[in-house]
Coordinates of C-alpha atoms in Angstrom, one line a residue:
M1 CA 63.7 136.4 -164.5
E2 CA 67.5 136.5 -164.7
K3 CA 69.3 134.1 -162.7
F4 CA 68.5 134.5 -159.1
N5 CA 71.2 136.0 -156.9
R6 CA 71.1 134.2 -153.5
L7 CA 73.9 136.6 -152.2
N8 CA 71.5 139.5 -152.6
D9 CA 71.8 140.8 -149.0
L10 CA 68.0 141.6 -148.7
Y11 CA 67.2 137.8 -149.6
F12 CA 70.1 136.5 -147.5
K13 CA 68.6 138.4 -144.5
K14 CA 65.3 137.1 -145.0
L15 CA 66.7 133.6 -145.4
L16 CA 69.1 133.4 -142.5
G17 CA 68.3 136.4 -140.3
D18 CA 64.6 135.7 -139.4
K19 CA 63.8 133.8 -136.1
K20 CA 61.3 131.8 -138.0
R21 CA 63.9 130.2 -139.8
K22 CA 66.5 130.2 -137.2
N23 CA 67.1 126.3 -137.8
L24 CA 68.6 127.4 -141.2
T25 CA 71.0 129.8 -139.6
L26 CA 72.0 127.1 -137.1
S27 CA 72.5 124.6 -139.9
F28 CA 74.6 127.2 -141.8
L29 CA 76.7 128.2 -138.7
N30 CA 77.3 124.7 -137.5
G31 CA 78.4 123.7 -141.0
I32 CA 80.8 126.6 -141.6
L33 CA 82.2 126.3 -138.0
N34 CA 82.6 122.6 -138.3
K35 CA 80.6 121.7 -135.2
D36 CA 80.0 118.2 -134.2
D37 CA 77.3 116.5 -132.2
E38 CA 79.1 117.4 -128.9
N39 CA 79.4 121.1 -129.4
Y40 CA 76.8 121.7 -131.8
F41 CA 75.0 125.1 -131.4
T42 CA 71.4 124.5 -130.5
D43 CA 69.9 128.1 -130.3
I44 CA 70.5 131.6 -131.6
T45 CA 69.1 135.1 -130.7
F46 CA 69.2 137.7 -133.5
L47 CA 70.6 141.1 -132.3
D48 CA 69.7 143.7 -134.8
K49 CA 70.4 147.1 -133.5
D50 CA 71.6 149.7 -136.1
N51 CA 72.2 147.6 -139.1
E52 CA 68.4 147.3 -140.3
P53 CA 69.1 147.2 -143.8
L54 CA 67.8 149.2 -146.6
T55 CA 66.9 152.7 -147.6
L56 CA 63.7 152.9 -149.3
D57 CA 65.2 153.2 -152.7
G58 CA 67.2 150.2 -152.4
K59 CA 70.7 151.7 -152.4
L60 CA 73.7 149.9 -150.9
S61 CA 74.1 149.9 -147.1
K62 CA 75.9 147.6 -144.7
L63 CA 73.6 144.7 -144.0
D64 CA 74.6 141.7 -142.0
I65 CA 73.3 139.3 -139.4
R66 CA 74.3 139.6 -135.8
A67 CA 73.5 137.3 -133.2
D68 CA 74.1 135.5 -129.8
L69 CA 74.5 131.6 -129.8
N70 CA 73.3 129.5 -126.9
D71 CA 76.9 129.3 -125.4
G72 CA 77.1 133.1 -125.3
T73 CA 79.2 133.1 -128.6
Q74 CA 78.8 136.4 -130.5
V75 CA 78.5 135.9 -134.4
D76 CA 78.4 138.3 -137.3
I77 CA 77.9 137.2 -140.8
E78 CA 78.3 139.6 -143.7
V79 CA 77.6 139.1 -147.3
Q80 CA 79.8 141.3 -149.6
V81 CA 79.1 141.2 -153.4
C82 CA 81.1 144.2 -154.6
P83 CA 84.9 143.8 -154.5
F84 CA 86.5 145.6 -151.5
K85 CA 90.0 145.8 -150.9
L86 CA 90.0 146.6 -147.2
M87 CA 87.8 143.6 -146.2
A88 CA 90.4 142.5 -143.6
E89 CA 90.3 146.0 -141.9
R90 CA 86.5 146.2 -142.2
S91 CA 86.0 142.8 -140.7
L92 CA 88.4 143.5 -137.9
Y93 CA 86.8 146.8 -137.1
Y94 CA 83.2 145.2 -136.9
W95 CA 84.6 142.2 -134.9
S96 CA 86.1 144.6 -132.3
K97 CA 82.7 146.5 -132.1
M98 CA 81.0 143.2 -131.4
Y99 CA 83.5 142.1 -128.8
S100 CA 83.6 145.3 -127.0
E101 CA 79.8 145.8 -126.8
Q102 CA 79.5 142.7 -124.7
L103 CA 80.8 144.6 -121.7
E104 CA 78.9 147.3 -120.0
K105 CA 80.8 150.0 -118.0
G106 CA 82.5 148.5 -115.0
A107 CA 81.8 144.9 -116.0
E108 CA 84.6 142.2 -115.5
Y109 CA 86.6 141.0 -118.6
K110 CA 85.8 137.3 -117.6
K111 CA 82.5 138.0 -118.9
L112 CA 83.7 138.3 -122.5
K113 CA 82.7 135.6 -124.8
K114 CA 84.2 134.4 -128.1
A115 CA 83.2 136.6 -131.1
I116 CA 83.2 135.2 -134.7
A117 CA 83.0 137.3 -137.9
I118 CA 82.0 135.3 -141.0
N119 CA 82.4 137.1 -144.4
L120 CA 80.8 135.6 -147.3
L121 CA 82.3 137.0 -150.5
A122 CA 81.4 136.9 -154.1
F123 CA 84.9 137.8 -155.3
D124 CA 88.4 136.5 -154.8
Y125 CA 90.0 138.5 -152.0
L126 CA 92.9 136.4 -150.6
E127 CA 95.2 136.2 -153.6
D128 CA 97.8 133.9 -151.9
E129 CA 95.2 131.3 -150.8
Q130 CA 93.7 128.6 -152.9
D131 CA 91.1 127.2 -150.4
W132 CA 87.6 128.8 -150.6
H133 CA 87.4 128.8 -146.8
N134 CA 90.0 130.5 -144.6
I135 CA 90.1 131.1 -140.8
Y136 CA 92.1 133.7 -139.0
N137 CA 93.0 133.7 -135.2
L138 CA 95.3 135.6 -133.0
L139 CA 98.6 133.5 -132.9
N140 CA 102.2 133.8 -131.6
V141 CA 104.3 134.5 -134.9
K142 CA 107.0 132.1 -133.5
S143 CA 105.3 129.2 -131.9
H144 CA 101.9 129.6 -133.7
K145 CA 100.1 128.9 -130.7
K146 CA 96.7 130.8 -130.0
L147 CA 96.8 133.7 -127.5
T148 CA 93.1 133.2 -127.1
D149 CA 90.2 131.6 -128.9
H150 CA 88.0 134.7 -128.6
I151 CA 88.7 136.0 -132.0
E152 CA 87.9 134.1 -135.1
I153 CA 87.4 135.5 -138.5
H154 CA 86.3 133.5 -141.5
F155 CA 86.5 134.4 -145.2
L156 CA 84.2 132.3 -147.6
E157 CA 85.2 133.1 -151.1
L158 CA 82.5 131.7 -153.5
P159 CA 84.5 131.9 -156.8
K160 CA 87.1 129.5 -155.4
F161 CA 84.5 126.8 -154.5
T162 CA 84.0 123.6 -156.5
L163 CA 82.2 120.7 -155.1
K164 CA 84.5 117.6 -155.4
D165 CA 82.2 114.7 -154.5
M166 CA 78.5 115.1 -153.9
R167 CA 78.2 111.8 -152.2
K168 CA 80.5 113.1 -149.5
I169 CA 79.2 116.6 -149.1
R170 CA 79.6 118.2 -145.7
A171 CA 76.9 120.8 -144.6
S172 CA 79.4 123.8 -145.0
E173 CA 79.8 122.7 -148.7
A174 CA 76.2 122.2 -149.3
W175 CA 75.4 125.8 -148.1
I176 CA 78.2 127.3 -150.1
A177 CA 77.0 125.3 -153.1
Y178 CA 73.6 126.8 -152.7
F179 CA 74.7 130.4 -152.4
S180 CA 77.4 130.1 -155.2
G181 CA 74.6 129.7 -157.8
K182 CA 76.6 127.3 -159.8
Y183 CA 74.4 124.2 -159.2
S184 CA 70.9 123.7 -160.7
K185 CA 67.8 123.0 -158.9
K186 CA 68.1 119.3 -159.7
E187 CA 71.7 119.2 -158.3
L188 CA 70.6 121.1 -155.2
E189 CA 67.9 118.5 -154.7
E190 CA 70.6 115.9 -154.6
I191 CA 72.5 117.9 -152.2
A192 CA 69.5 118.4 -150.1
M193 CA 69.4 114.5 -149.5
K194 CA 72.5 114.9 -147.3
T195 CA 71.5 118.3 -146.0
P196 CA 67.9 118.7 -145.4
A197 CA 68.2 122.4 -144.6
I198 CA 69.1 123.2 -148.3
K199 CA 65.6 121.8 -149.3
E200 CA 63.9 124.2 -147.0
A201 CA 66.0 127.0 -148.2
V202 CA 64.9 126.1 -151.8
E203 CA 61.3 126.2 -150.8
F204 CA 61.6 129.4 -149.1
E205 CA 63.3 130.8 -152.2
D206 CA 60.3 130.0 -154.4
T207 CA 58.0 131.4 -151.9
F208 CA 60.1 134.6 -151.8
L209 CA 60.1 135.0 -155.7
Q210 CA 56.2 134.6 -155.7
D211 CA 55.8 137.5 -153.4
K212 CA 55.5 140.7 -155.6
I213 CA 56.5 143.1 -152.8
E214 CA 59.5 140.8 -152.0
R215 CA 60.6 140.4 -155.5
R216 CA 60.5 144.2 -156.2
A217 CA 62.6 144.9 -153.2
Y218 CA 65.1 142.2 -154.4
E219 CA 65.0 143.8 -157.9
Q220 CA 65.9 147.3 -156.4
R221 CA 68.8 145.8 -154.6
E222 CA 70.0 144.2 -157.7
K223 CA 69.7 147.4 -159.7
A224 CA 71.7 149.2 -156.9
I225 CA 74.6 146.7 -157.2
R226 CA 74.5 147.0 -161.0
D227 CA 74.7 150.8 -160.9
Y228 CA 77.7 150.5 -158.4
Y229 CA 79.5 148.5 -161.1
S230 CA 78.6 150.8 -163.8
Y231 CA 79.8 153.8 -161.9
M232 CA 83.0 152.0 -160.8
N233 CA 83.8 151.3 -164.4
S234 CA 83.2 154.8 -165.3
Y235 CA 85.3 155.9 -162.6
K236 CA 88.2 153.7 -163.7
E237 CA 87.9 154.7 -167.4
E238 CA 88.3 158.4 -166.4
G239 CA 91.6 157.4 -164.5
I240 CA 90.1 158.8 -161.3
E241 CA 91.9 156.1 -159.3
E242 CA 95.1 158.0 -160.0
G243 CA 94.0 160.3 -157.1
I244 CA 93.8 163.4 -159.3
K245 CA 92.1 166.0 -157.2
E246 CA 90.2 167.6 -160.0
G247 CA 89.1 164.2 -161.2
I248 CA 87.8 163.1 -157.9
E249 CA 85.9 166.2 -157.4
K250 CA 84.3 165.7 -160.9
V251 CA 83.3 162.1 -159.8
V252 CA 81.7 163.4 -156.7
I253 CA 79.7 166.0 -158.6
N254 CA 78.7 163.7 -161.2
G255 CA 77.7 161.1 -158.7
L256 CA 75.6 163.6 -156.7
K257 CA 73.8 164.8 -159.8
E258 CA 73.0 161.2 -160.7
G259 CA 71.6 160.6 -157.3
I260 CA 74.2 158.0 -156.4
N261 CA 74.2 157.2 -152.5
I262 CA 76.9 159.3 -150.7
N263 CA 78.3 156.1 -149.0
I264 CA 79.1 154.7 -152.5
I265 CA 80.7 158.0 -153.7
S266 CA 82.8 157.8 -150.5
Q267 CA 83.9 154.3 -151.1
I268 CA 84.8 155.1 -154.7
T269 CA 86.8 158.3 -154.2
K270 CA 88.1 157.5 -150.6
L271 CA 86.9 161.1 -149.6
S272 CA 85.0 161.2 -146.3
I273 CA 81.2 161.8 -146.2
K274 CA 82.0 165.0 -144.6
D275 CA 84.0 166.3 -147.5
I276 CA 81.4 165.0 -149.9
E277 CA 78.7 166.9 -148.0
K278 CA 80.8 170.1 -148.3
I279 CA 80.8 169.8 -152.0
K280 CA 77.2 169.1 -152.0
V281 CA 76.5 172.4 -150.2
K282 CA 78.9 174.4 -152.1
L283 CA 77.2 173.5 -155.4
N284 CA 73.6 173.5 -153.8
L285 CA 73.0 170.0 -155.2

């Protein structure tokens, strides 16, 4: 098969979103969050409510991993393969939902725990930043002191990642090396000597690819992503990004006729799902 995409969100969910492999999730989180032996996260509980993943045809949807850690910290890990200009707003929105959902009506604010959003991106997003890992908190613009440690948003940009010294590799680098797809199985074996969780991840990958049902679902997701890029290119070629009303409607109509998911059409055209539904009803599509 073509080069395996470890950022395929179905695979990512299977690898790091399953309680049977929570040791891998903990390894990933402790590495990315730079935890040492004294404050290492030791347990995780997955909290999948309304983000269960796919439509049956494998079309794109928001798919992430939401969990509680043993000290009450809330965490949301999202994979984003398609370039999206509003990642900051999107991440802040989902962070705010995660933070606010901790409290039931009438509960005290002191019960609120830290909430961490981690965005694993297959594209360059922060144009002014050179580092592959950037962390954002709530700071005083003058003194740069934190107002609270309850908010933490991470952006991990894979294209910016380069492994400098395999002999001194950190857990965070080992995981990013794995997901980047830039390194061979032989190189990953060497990395796994420093981070044993990577060996288990590679073994699970092999098992995953041997399962015909899992592999078919994976291929459907990859096709959905390719269709998205193809449609985006068509959209740009037609000059629709200029915001011309007639052109936007044409894109909507063509997309509906081609069976493109309404959420994708909405993201491309910036029209609301409600407006797209109106066009769909008007044209009896």
